[in-house]
Amino acid sequence: MDNTATPHVLIVPYPAQGHINPMHQFAKRLVNKGVKATLAITKFISKSMHAETGKIGVEVISDGYDDGGFFAAESPDAYLSRFKTVGSETLTEVIKKQESSGYPVSCVIYDSFCGWALDVAHGFGIQGGSFFTQCCAVNNIYYKCHEGLLDSPESYASADPTLPISIPGLPPLTTRDLQSLISVPGYYGAYFDMHLNQFLNLKNADWIFVNTYKELAGS
């Protein structure tokens, strides 16, 4: 049975607190609009996910650590590297499975931490959209840091915490307002890189979604 008339969105959340629920809620909104939505969650997360998915489909991919998830990895760097490799392979299998079942994927919406999912989608000729679970202001700071448009994190760490910092697009801030990933350089290592690497292939995304609302990002 071919169901190409119904758009089918495959949603790939990053398997961590604060990332799954926003994309789950997004999937609910798509379903309410008559779109078929499928969540692609890791095997480890699937063991502990008790939320009612209703009309939302669920497929399982792997992060390479099926028995323990992130905490089973040797290091954050090891987890991210293996998730990219194994996640890409198993996401490919899910897309092929949906194609053969008569519900081909129309597009892939992926957590911005999973930029590799865009490469997988485009490999099938499927469009992809990056979903940022953090608000616009936070993303703005990380983006400018990624592009080299801000001073080095080291300079913020040694700055007077009471002096204002000017960041284009944002009201005056102090170092106390900055994310600790930036204001405490070197301490978070792989996490800092992960937040900046959200933007590596963003220019290739067909859409960009941000988990925010007008009143929050009005300024």
Short mmCIF file of C-alpha atoms in Angstrom, two decimals:
data_model
loop_
_atom_site.label_atom_id
_atom_site.label_comp_id
_atom_site.label_asym_id
_atom_site.label_seq_id
_atom_site.Cartn_x
_atom_site.Cartn_y
_atom_site.Cartn_z
CA MET A 1 0.00 0.00 0.00
CA ASP A 2 1.42 3.38 -1.04
CA ASN A 3 0.62 6.23 1.33
CA THR A 4 2.69 8.96 -0.35
CA ALA A 5 -0.30 11.31 -0.30
CA THR A 6 0.11 11.73 3.47
CA PRO A 7 3.25 13.65 4.49
CA HIS A 8 5.43 11.57 6.80
CA VAL A 9 7.86 13.35 9.11
CA LEU A 10 10.60 11.37 10.83
CA ILE A 11 11.69 13.13 14.03
CA VAL A 12 15.13 12.47 15.54
CA PRO A 13 15.60 13.84 19.08
CA TYR A 14 18.92 13.91 20.89
CA PRO A 15 18.63 11.29 23.67
CA ALA A 16 18.85 13.54 26.71
CA GLN A 17 16.63 15.37 29.18
CA GLY A 18 15.25 18.59 27.74
CA HIS A 19 15.52 17.37 24.16
CA ILE A 20 13.03 14.52 23.78
CA ASN A 21 9.89 16.18 25.13
CA PRO A 22 10.04 19.35 22.96
CA MET A 23 10.26 17.22 19.85
CA HIS A 24 7.55 14.89 21.14
CA GLN A 25 5.27 17.92 21.55
CA PHE A 26 6.21 19.07 18.06
CA ALA A 27 5.24 15.64 16.74
CA LYS A 28 1.84 15.93 18.44
CA ARG A 29 1.21 19.23 16.66
CA LEU A 30 2.08 17.68 13.32
CA VAL A 31 -0.30 14.78 13.93
CA ASN A 32 -3.07 17.24 14.78
CA LYS A 33 -2.50 18.80 11.35
CA GLY A 34 -3.01 15.47 9.62
CA VAL A 35 0.69 14.70 9.18
CA LYS A 36 2.08 11.25 9.94
CA ALA A 37 4.86 11.64 12.53
CA THR A 38 7.35 9.06 13.72
CA LEU A 39 9.82 9.47 16.59
CA ALA A 40 13.18 7.80 16.10
CA ILE A 41 14.55 7.22 19.60
CA THR A 42 17.57 5.25 20.77
CA LYS A 43 17.14 1.72 22.02
CA PHE A 44 18.29 2.71 25.51
CA ILE A 45 15.76 5.56 25.71
CA SER A 46 13.00 3.28 24.42
CA LYS A 47 13.44 1.08 27.51
CA SER A 48 12.59 3.94 29.85
CA MET A 49 10.18 6.02 27.76
CA HIS A 50 6.75 5.62 29.34
CA ALA A 51 5.00 8.61 27.76
CA GLU A 52 1.88 7.84 25.75
CA THR A 53 2.73 8.41 22.09
CA GLY A 54 -0.85 8.00 20.82
CA LYS A 55 -0.95 8.38 17.04
CA ILE A 56 2.77 9.11 16.88
CA GLY A 57 4.79 6.22 15.51
CA VAL A 58 7.99 5.09 17.22
CA GLU A 59 11.07 3.60 15.59
CA VAL A 60 14.29 2.60 17.33
CA ILE A 61 17.78 3.63 16.29
CA SER A 62 21.04 3.01 18.14
CA ASP A 63 23.62 5.29 19.71
CA GLY A 64 26.03 2.38 19.98
CA TYR A 65 25.39 2.00 23.70
CA ASP A 66 22.08 0.13 23.82
CA ASP A 67 22.46 -1.12 27.38
CA GLY A 68 23.51 2.10 29.10
CA GLY A 69 23.23 5.05 26.76
CA PHE A 70 25.45 8.05 27.40
CA PHE A 71 26.61 6.82 30.81
CA ALA A 72 28.00 3.62 29.29
CA ALA A 73 30.37 5.54 27.04
CA GLU A 74 34.05 5.89 27.83
CA SER A 75 33.82 9.68 27.51
CA PRO A 76 31.52 12.36 26.07
CA ASP A 77 33.70 12.48 22.96
CA ALA A 78 33.43 8.71 22.55
CA TYR A 79 29.64 8.85 22.90
CA LEU A 80 29.18 11.61 20.33
CA SER A 81 31.50 9.93 17.85
CA ARG A 82 29.83 6.53 18.14
CA PHE A 83 26.33 8.00 18.09
CA LYS A 84 27.16 9.75 14.83
CA THR A 85 28.45 6.53 13.26
CA VAL A 86 25.91 4.02 14.56
CA GLY A 87 23.07 6.54 14.57
CA SER A 88 23.63 7.27 10.88
CA GLU A 89 23.62 3.56 10.05
CA THR A 90 20.46 2.73 11.99
CA LEU A 91 18.62 5.86 10.84
CA THR A 92 19.35 4.74 7.30
CA GLU A 93 17.74 1.39 8.10
CA VAL A 94 14.64 3.10 9.53
CA ILE A 95 14.19 5.23 6.41
CA LYS A 96 14.49 2.14 4.20
CA LYS A 97 12.00 0.29 6.41
CA GLN A 98 9.45 3.10 6.10
CA GLU A 99 9.89 3.14 2.34
CA SER A 100 9.25 -0.59 2.03
CA SER A 101 6.24 -0.44 4.36
CA GLY A 102 4.46 2.02 2.09
CA TYR A 103 4.98 5.09 4.30
CA PRO A 104 8.02 6.78 2.75
CA VAL A 105 9.57 9.58 4.78
CA SER A 106 8.81 13.04 3.38
CA CYS A 107 11.29 14.89 5.58
CA VAL A 108 13.51 14.43 8.62
CA ILE A 109 13.36 16.87 11.53
CA TYR A 110 16.39 16.34 13.75
CA ASP A 111 17.70 17.81 16.98
CA SER A 112 20.40 20.36 16.18
CA PHE A 113 22.87 18.20 18.15
CA CYS A 114 22.33 15.45 15.54
CA GLY A 115 23.51 17.26 12.42
CA TRP A 116 24.54 13.94 10.88
CA ALA A 117 20.83 13.14 10.44
CA LEU A 118 20.66 15.85 7.76
CA ASP A 119 23.39 14.10 5.79
CA VAL A 120 21.46 10.83 6.03
CA ALA A 121 18.24 12.49 4.86
CA HIS A 122 19.89 14.24 1.93
CA GLY A 123 21.50 10.94 0.96
CA PHE A 124 17.97 9.70 0.22
CA GLY A 125 16.96 12.93 -1.48
CA ILE A 126 14.79 13.77 1.54
CA GLN A 127 14.61 17.29 2.92
CA GLY A 128 15.70 17.95 6.49
CA GLY A 129 15.09 20.54 9.17
CA SER A 130 17.17 21.36 12.24
CA PHE A 131 15.24 21.71 15.50
CA PHE A 132 16.84 23.85 18.23
CA THR A 133 15.44 22.97 21.64
CA GLN A 134 16.99 26.04 23.28
CA CYS A 135 15.66 29.58 22.87
CA CYS A 136 16.80 32.05 20.20
CA ALA A 137 18.99 34.15 22.52
CA VAL A 138 21.00 31.12 23.64
CA ASN A 139 21.38 29.86 20.08
CA ASN A 140 22.44 33.35 19.00
CA ILE A 141 25.34 33.36 21.46
CA TYR A 142 26.55 29.90 20.46
CA TYR A 143 26.25 30.77 16.77
CA LYS A 144 28.33 33.92 17.10
CA CYS A 145 30.90 31.99 19.10
CA HIS A 146 31.00 29.34 16.37
CA GLU A 147 31.49 31.99 13.70
CA GLY A 148 34.27 33.72 15.64
CA LEU A 149 32.18 36.86 16.12
CA LEU A 150 32.67 36.93 19.90
CA ASP A 151 35.77 37.36 22.01
CA SER A 152 37.46 34.15 23.10
CA PRO A 153 35.91 32.34 26.08
CA GLU A 154 39.16 32.95 27.97
CA SER A 155 38.63 36.70 27.76
CA TYR A 156 35.15 36.38 29.29
CA ALA A 157 36.47 34.24 32.11
CA SER A 158 38.91 36.95 33.16
CA ALA A 159 36.58 39.91 32.57
CA ASP A 160 35.01 42.07 35.26
CA PRO A 161 31.65 40.31 35.89
CA THR A 162 29.92 43.68 36.35
CA LEU A 163 30.95 45.18 33.01
CA PRO A 164 28.42 44.99 30.15
CA ILE A 165 29.11 42.77 27.16
CA SER A 166 27.76 43.80 23.78
CA ILE A 167 26.48 40.95 21.60
CA PRO A 168 24.66 41.95 18.39
CA GLY A 169 20.96 41.15 18.56
CA LEU A 170 20.84 40.97 22.36
CA PRO A 171 20.44 43.52 25.16
CA PRO A 172 23.59 44.33 27.21
CA LEU A 173 24.81 41.30 29.18
CA THR A 174 27.47 40.53 31.76
CA THR A 175 29.60 37.40 32.07
CA ARG A 176 27.12 36.19 34.70
CA ASP A 177 24.47 36.06 31.95
CA LEU A 178 26.55 33.90 29.62
CA GLN A 179 26.24 30.15 29.49
CA SER A 180 28.80 28.47 31.73
CA LEU A 181 30.03 26.57 28.66
CA ILE A 182 31.38 29.91 27.43
CA SER A 183 32.22 31.73 30.65
CA VAL A 184 34.16 28.75 32.10
CA PRO A 185 36.35 27.78 29.13
CA GLY A 186 37.85 24.32 28.95
CA TYR A 187 35.81 22.91 31.81
CA TYR A 188 33.12 21.31 29.67
CA GLY A 189 35.27 20.16 26.74
CA ALA A 190 33.14 18.00 24.45
CA TYR A 191 29.91 19.71 25.54
CA PHE A 192 31.25 23.08 24.42
CA ASP A 193 32.23 21.62 21.05
CA MET A 194 28.83 19.92 20.72
CA HIS A 195 26.98 23.20 21.17
CA LEU A 196 29.14 24.94 18.58
CA ASN A 197 29.00 22.02 16.14
CA GLN A 198 25.22 22.47 15.87
CA PHE A 199 26.02 24.97 13.14
CA LEU A 200 28.53 22.96 11.09
CA ASN A 201 26.12 21.99 8.30
CA LEU A 202 23.21 24.24 9.24
CA LYS A 203 23.51 26.13 5.96
CA ASN A 204 22.49 22.92 4.20
CA ALA A 205 19.28 22.48 6.21
CA ASP A 206 16.03 23.00 4.32
CA TRP A 207 14.31 24.39 7.43
CA ILE A 208 15.27 25.67 10.86
CA PHE A 209 12.90 25.31 13.82
CA VAL A 210 13.39 26.90 17.24
CA ASN A 211 11.59 25.94 20.44
CA THR A 212 10.49 29.43 21.46
CA TYR A 213 7.61 31.89 21.23
CA LYS A 214 7.25 35.54 20.28
CA GLU A 215 6.90 36.95 23.80
CA LEU A 216 10.09 35.20 24.92
CA ALA A 217 12.18 36.29 21.94
CA GLY A 218 10.48 39.60 21.24
CA SER A 219 13.51 41.72 22.05
#
